[in-house]
PDB file of C-alpha atoms in Angstrom:
ATOM      1  CA  MET A1268      79.157  -2.538 -25.093  1.00 67.00           C
ATOM      2  CA  ASN A1269      79.093  -2.073 -28.843  1.00 85.00           C
ATOM      3  CA  THR A1270      81.225  -5.147 -29.519  1.00 89.00           C
ATOM      4  CA  ILE A1271      78.072  -7.250 -29.151  1.00 89.00           C
ATOM      5  CA  PHE A1272      76.621  -5.385 -32.134  1.00 89.00           C
ATOM      6  CA  THR A1273      79.769  -5.358 -34.286  1.00 88.00           C
ATOM      7  CA  ARG A1274      81.044  -8.899 -33.720  1.00 91.00           C
ATOM      8  CA  THR A1275      80.813 -11.160 -36.757  1.00 91.00           C
ATOM      9  CA  SER A1276      82.268 -14.514 -37.745  1.00 93.00           C
ATOM     10  CA  VAL A1277      85.667 -13.962 -39.365  1.00 95.00           C
ATOM     11  CA  ARG A1278      87.060 -16.884 -41.353  1.00 96.00           C
ATOM     12  CA  GLN A1279      89.852 -15.228 -43.376  1.00 96.00           C
ATOM     13  CA  PHE A1280      92.850 -13.605 -41.748  1.00 97.00           C
ATOM     14  CA  LYS A1281      95.762 -11.406 -42.729  1.00 97.00           C
ATOM     15  CA  ASP A1282      99.208 -12.970 -42.620  1.00 95.00           C
ATOM     16  CA  LYS A1283     100.080 -11.093 -39.444  1.00 97.00           C
ATOM     17  CA  GLU A1284     100.953 -12.430 -36.013  1.00 97.00           C
ATOM     18  CA  VAL A1285      98.778 -11.557 -33.049  1.00 98.00           C
ATOM     19  CA  GLU A1286     100.775  -9.779 -30.366  1.00 98.00           C
ATOM     20  CA  PRO A1287     101.361 -11.769 -27.135  1.00 98.00           C
ATOM     21  CA  GLU A1288      99.829  -8.984 -25.022  1.00 98.00           C
ATOM     22  CA  LYS A1289      96.613  -9.247 -27.021  1.00 98.00           C
ATOM     23  CA  ILE A1290      96.531 -13.008 -26.564  1.00 98.00           C
ATOM     24  CA  LEU A1291      96.994 -12.514 -22.821  1.00 98.00           C
ATOM     25  CA  GLN A1292      94.122 -10.025 -22.733  1.00 98.00           C
ATOM     26  CA  ILE A1293      91.896 -12.494 -24.613  1.00 98.00           C
ATOM     27  CA  LEU A1294      92.733 -15.247 -22.116  1.00 98.00           C
ATOM     28  CA  LYS A1295      91.975 -12.934 -19.196  1.00 98.00           C
ATOM     29  CA  ALA A1296      88.601 -12.148 -20.769  1.00 98.00           C
ATOM     30  CA  ALA A1297      87.894 -15.868 -21.188  1.00 98.00           C
ATOM     31  CA  MET A1298      88.660 -16.582 -17.554  1.00 98.00           C
ATOM     32  CA  ALA A1299      86.451 -13.685 -16.421  1.00 98.00           C
ATOM     33  CA  ALA A1300      83.424 -15.659 -17.597  1.00 98.00           C
ATOM     34  CA  PRO A1301      80.959 -16.844 -14.969  1.00 98.00           C
ATOM     35  CA  THR A1302      80.621 -20.568 -14.348  1.00 97.00           C
ATOM     36  CA  ALA A1303      78.202 -22.850 -12.511  1.00 97.00           C
ATOM     37  CA  LYS A1304      79.191 -22.859  -8.831  1.00 97.00           C
ATOM     38  CA  ASN A1305      82.439 -21.149  -9.886  1.00 97.00           C
ATOM     39  CA  GLN A1306      83.822 -24.477 -11.101  1.00 97.00           C
ATOM     40  CA  GLN A1307      85.925 -22.901 -13.872  1.00 97.00           C
ATOM     41  CA  PRO A1308      86.227 -26.194 -15.778  1.00 98.00           C
ATOM     42  CA  TRP A1309      88.330 -24.849 -18.613  1.00 98.00           C
ATOM     43  CA  GLU A1310      91.835 -25.236 -19.918  1.00 98.00           C
ATOM     44  CA  PHE A1311      92.973 -23.120 -22.881  1.00 98.00           C
ATOM     45  CA  TYR A1312      95.467 -24.265 -25.502  1.00 98.00           C
ATOM     46  CA  VAL A1313      96.920 -21.353 -27.480  1.00 98.00           C
ATOM     47  CA  VAL A1314      98.136 -22.600 -30.848  1.00 98.00           C
ATOM     48  CA  THR A1315     100.410 -20.532 -33.074  1.00 98.00           C
ATOM     49  CA  ASN A1316     102.331 -23.434 -34.604  1.00 98.00           C
ATOM     50  CA  LYS A1317     101.406 -23.513 -38.307  1.00 97.00           C
ATOM     51  CA  GLU A1318     101.677 -27.298 -38.565  1.00 98.00           C
ATOM     52  CA  ILE A1319      99.296 -27.791 -35.632  1.00 98.00           C
ATOM     53  CA  LEU A1320      96.896 -25.173 -37.055  1.00 98.00           C
ATOM     54  CA  GLN A1321      96.892 -27.138 -40.324  1.00 98.00           C
ATOM     55  CA  GLN A1322      95.997 -30.313 -38.454  1.00 98.00           C
ATOM     56  CA  LEU A1323      93.236 -28.568 -36.480  1.00 98.00           C
ATOM     57  CA  GLY A1324      91.848 -27.214 -39.745  1.00 98.00           C
ATOM     58  CA  LYS A1325      91.205 -30.775 -40.872  1.00 97.00           C
ATOM     59  CA  VAL A1326      89.381 -32.210 -37.831  1.00 97.00           C
ATOM     60  CA  SER A1327      85.992 -31.457 -39.379  1.00 95.00           C
ATOM     61  CA  PRO A1328      84.606 -30.106 -42.655  1.00 94.00           C
ATOM     62  CA  TYR A1329      83.859 -26.835 -40.852  1.00 95.00           C
ATOM     63  CA  ALA A1330      87.286 -26.320 -39.264  1.00 97.00           C
ATOM     64  CA  THR A1331      88.966 -24.860 -42.357  1.00 97.00           C
ATOM     65  CA  PRO A1332      89.276 -21.307 -40.908  1.00 98.00           C
ATOM     66  CA  ALA A1333      92.072 -22.687 -38.715  1.00 98.00           C
ATOM     67  CA  LEU A1334      94.122 -23.391 -41.855  1.00 97.00           C
ATOM     68  CA  ASN A1335      94.913 -19.715 -42.506  1.00 95.00           C
ATOM     69  CA  ALA A1336      94.662 -18.313 -38.976  1.00 98.00           C
ATOM     70  CA  PRO A1337      97.771 -16.982 -37.259  1.00 98.00           C
ATOM     71  CA  ALA A1338      96.477 -18.331 -33.947  1.00 98.00           C
ATOM     72  CA  ALA A1339      93.744 -20.398 -32.371  1.00 98.00           C
ATOM     73  CA  ILE A1340      92.566 -21.087 -28.867  1.00 98.00           C
ATOM     74  CA  VAL A1341      91.273 -24.567 -28.208  1.00 98.00           C
ATOM     75  CA  ILE A1342      88.884 -24.436 -25.298  1.00 98.00           C
ATOM     76  CA  CYS A1343      88.873 -27.676 -23.333  1.00 98.00           C
ATOM     77  CA  TYR A1344      87.206 -28.794 -20.143  1.00 98.00           C
ATOM     78  CA  ARG A1345      88.200 -31.042 -17.299  1.00 97.00           C
ATOM     79  CA  LYS A1346      86.279 -34.292 -16.905  1.00 96.00           C
ATOM     80  CA  GLU A1347      87.043 -34.762 -13.193  1.00 95.00           C
ATOM     81  CA  ASN A1348      86.559 -32.953  -9.892  1.00 93.00           C
ATOM     82  CA  LEU A1349      83.667 -30.845 -11.131  1.00 96.00           C
ATOM     83  CA  ARG A1350      80.935 -29.426  -8.931  1.00 95.00           C
ATOM     84  CA  VAL A1351      78.353 -29.351 -11.730  1.00 96.00           C
ATOM     85  CA  PRO A1352      79.618 -31.593 -14.550  1.00 96.00           C
ATOM     86  CA  GLU A1353      76.446 -31.228 -16.611  1.00 97.00           C
ATOM     87  CA  LYS A1354      77.161 -27.484 -16.996  1.00 97.00           C
ATOM     88  CA  VAL A1355      80.739 -27.587 -18.325  1.00 97.00           C
ATOM     89  CA  GLU A1356      79.753 -26.985 -21.944  1.00 97.00           C
ATOM     90  CA  ILE A1357      77.642 -23.976 -20.966  1.00 97.00           C
ATOM     91  CA  ASP A1358      80.578 -22.633 -18.950  1.00 98.00           C
ATOM     92  CA  CYS A1359      82.939 -23.095 -21.900  1.00 98.00           C
ATOM     93  CA  ALA A1360      80.464 -21.496 -24.302  1.00 98.00           C
ATOM     94  CA  ILE A1361      80.326 -18.381 -22.123  1.00 98.00           C
ATOM     95  CA  ALA A1362      84.144 -18.257 -22.026  1.00 98.00           C
ATOM     96  CA  THR A1363      84.201 -18.605 -25.820  1.00 98.00           C
ATOM     97  CA  GLU A1364      81.796 -15.684 -26.193  1.00 97.00           C
ATOM     98  CA  ASN A1365      84.101 -13.608 -23.973  1.00 98.00           C
ATOM     99  CA  ILE A1366      87.018 -14.568 -26.241  1.00 98.00           C
ATOM    100  CA  TRP A1367      85.000 -13.464 -29.263  1.00 97.00           C
ATOM    101  CA  LEU A1368      84.008 -10.133 -27.756  1.00 97.00           C
ATOM    102  CA  GLU A1369      87.541  -9.367 -26.575  1.00 97.00           C
ATOM    103  CA  CYS A1370      88.905 -10.169 -30.043  1.00 97.00           C
ATOM    104  CA  GLU A1371      86.435  -7.675 -31.485  1.00 96.00           C
ATOM    105  CA  GLU A1372      87.457  -5.073 -28.891  1.00 96.00           C
ATOM    106  CA  LEU A1373      91.127  -5.543 -29.840  1.00 97.00           C
ATOM    107  CA  GLY A1374      90.560  -5.165 -33.591  1.00 95.00           C
ATOM    108  CA  LEU A1375      90.794  -8.893 -34.220  1.00 97.00           C
ATOM    109  CA  GLY A1376      88.268 -11.362 -35.529  1.00 96.00           C
ATOM    110  CA  GLY A1377      87.555 -15.038 -35.175  1.00 97.00           C
ATOM    111  CA  VAL A1378      84.991 -17.780 -35.382  1.00 98.00           C
ATOM    112  CA  MET A1379      83.774 -20.523 -33.075  1.00 97.00           C
ATOM    113  CA  LEU A1380      84.297 -23.971 -34.587  1.00 97.00           C
ATOM    114  CA  GLY A1381      82.068 -26.482 -32.830  1.00 95.00           C
ATOM    115  CA  ILE A1382      83.797 -29.638 -31.666  1.00 97.00           C
ATOM    116  CA  ALA A1383      81.761 -30.938 -28.711  1.00 97.00           C
ATOM    117  CA  PRO A1384      79.616 -32.945 -28.366  1.00 96.00           C
ATOM    118  CA  ASP A1385      80.767 -34.770 -31.535  1.00 97.00           C
ATOM    119  CA  THR A1386      83.034 -37.428 -30.016  1.00 97.00           C
ATOM    120  CA  ASP A1387      84.841 -38.089 -33.311  1.00 97.00           C
ATOM    121  CA  ARG A1388      85.860 -34.430 -33.585  1.00 98.00           C
ATOM    122  CA  MET A1389      86.684 -34.252 -29.893  1.00 98.00           C
ATOM    123  CA  ASP A1390      88.958 -37.285 -30.234  1.00 98.00           C
ATOM    124  CA  LYS A1391      90.677 -35.830 -33.317  1.00 98.00           C
ATOM    125  CA  VAL A1392      91.442 -32.557 -31.515  1.00 98.00           C
ATOM    126  CA  ALA A1393      92.653 -34.485 -28.470  1.00 98.00           C
ATOM    127  CA  ALA A1394      95.018 -36.461 -30.700  1.00 98.00           C
ATOM    128  CA  VAL A1395      96.370 -33.349 -32.460  1.00 98.00           C
ATOM    129  CA  LEU A1396      97.084 -31.611 -29.149  1.00 98.00           C
ATOM    130  CA  ASN A1397      98.005 -34.769 -27.263  1.00 98.00           C
ATOM    131  CA  LEU A1398      95.515 -33.824 -24.557  1.00 98.00           C
ATOM    132  CA  PRO A1399      95.702 -35.651 -21.246  1.00 98.00           C
ATOM    133  CA  GLU A1400      92.898 -38.157 -20.582  1.00 97.00           C
ATOM    134  CA  ASN A1401      91.211 -35.858 -18.057  1.00 97.00           C
ATOM    135  CA  LEU A1402      90.519 -33.140 -20.686  1.00 98.00           C
ATOM    136  CA  ALA A1403      87.931 -32.950 -23.452  1.00 98.00           C
ATOM    137  CA  ALA A1404      88.035 -30.552 -26.414  1.00 98.00           C
ATOM    138  CA  PHE A1405      85.046 -28.214 -26.544  1.00 98.00           C
ATOM    139  CA  THR A1406      85.707 -25.828 -29.428  1.00 98.00           C
ATOM    140  CA  ILE A1407      88.412 -24.310 -31.615  1.00 98.00           C
ATOM    141  CA  PHE A1408      88.523 -20.536 -31.940  1.00 98.00           C
ATOM    142  CA  PRO A1409      90.851 -19.436 -34.768  1.00 98.00           C
ATOM    143  CA  PHE A1410      91.546 -15.709 -34.681  1.00 98.00           C
ATOM    144  CA  GLY A1411      93.681 -12.946 -36.078  1.00 98.00           C
ATOM    145  CA  TYR A1412      93.495  -9.706 -38.007  1.00 98.00           C
ATOM    146  CA  PRO A1413      90.499  -9.934 -40.367  1.00 97.00           C
ATOM    147  CA  GLU A1414      91.192 -10.050 -44.084  1.00 94.00           C
ATOM    148  CA  ASN A1415      87.847  -8.365 -44.595  1.00 88.00           C
ATOM    149  CA  LYS A1416      85.006  -7.616 -42.218  1.00 84.00           C
ATOM    150  CA  LYS A1417      81.340  -7.345 -43.011  1.00 86.00           C
ATOM    151  CA  PRO A1418      78.945  -5.388 -40.818  1.00 86.00           C
ATOM    152  CA  GLN A1419      76.719  -7.376 -38.523  1.00 87.00           C
ATOM    153  CA  LYS A1420      73.086  -7.710 -39.525  1.00 90.00           C
ATOM    154  CA  ASP A1421      70.424  -6.556 -37.095  1.00 91.00           C
ATOM    155  CA  ARG A1422      68.856  -9.775 -35.834  1.00 91.00           C
ATOM    156  CA  TYR A1423      66.336  -8.275 -33.454  1.00 93.00           C
ATOM    157  CA  ASP A1424      62.897  -9.790 -34.033  1.00 96.00           C
ATOM    158  CA  GLU A1425      60.156  -8.442 -31.809  1.00 96.00           C
ATOM    159  CA  ASN A1426      58.004 -11.481 -32.667  1.00 97.00           C
ATOM    160  CA  ARG A1427      60.376 -13.598 -30.572  1.00 96.00           C
ATOM    161  CA  VAL A1428      59.937 -11.480 -27.465  1.00 97.00           C
ATOM    162  CA  HIS A1429      57.217 -12.459 -25.022  1.00 96.00           C
ATOM    163  CA  TYR A1430      56.464 -10.400 -21.929  1.00 96.00           C
ATOM    164  CA  VAL A1431      55.037 -12.157 -18.904  1.00 98.00           C
ATOM    165  CA  LYS A1432      53.394  -9.616 -16.602  1.00 97.00           C
TER     166      LYS A1432
END
């Protein structure tokens, strides 16, 4: 799975729409993620509306990559009827990583913009998307065709590996 070793954060995108079949494949990859007790707490908002992308790009000082992205997925989680509520953010993080890897596989790029657990940012995203009360925004993932792509640096550090025999 070389996409793990080629994936980088992409913050600048070409002015080119992402094909609907690629978006569908990304969503399928997200929903293939494992979750605690199979609770699948997520809801995914696919945003291609430029006005909404502009608003999302202003919910935090770090959300600016959404301003020039052709698309974004806002990963949200349900607040109710959960088997393991304390694990929803871990579940959504795994789904986000699957989104990232599938984007890489499809020749796209993106970046994870942290929203949760900052309640101010979560509330701003909820307002932009008019989320129902039972959903909380976890992260924004703007994506598209990379304007430029740098190679990933090798981060392996053997000093951080500890064998217990």
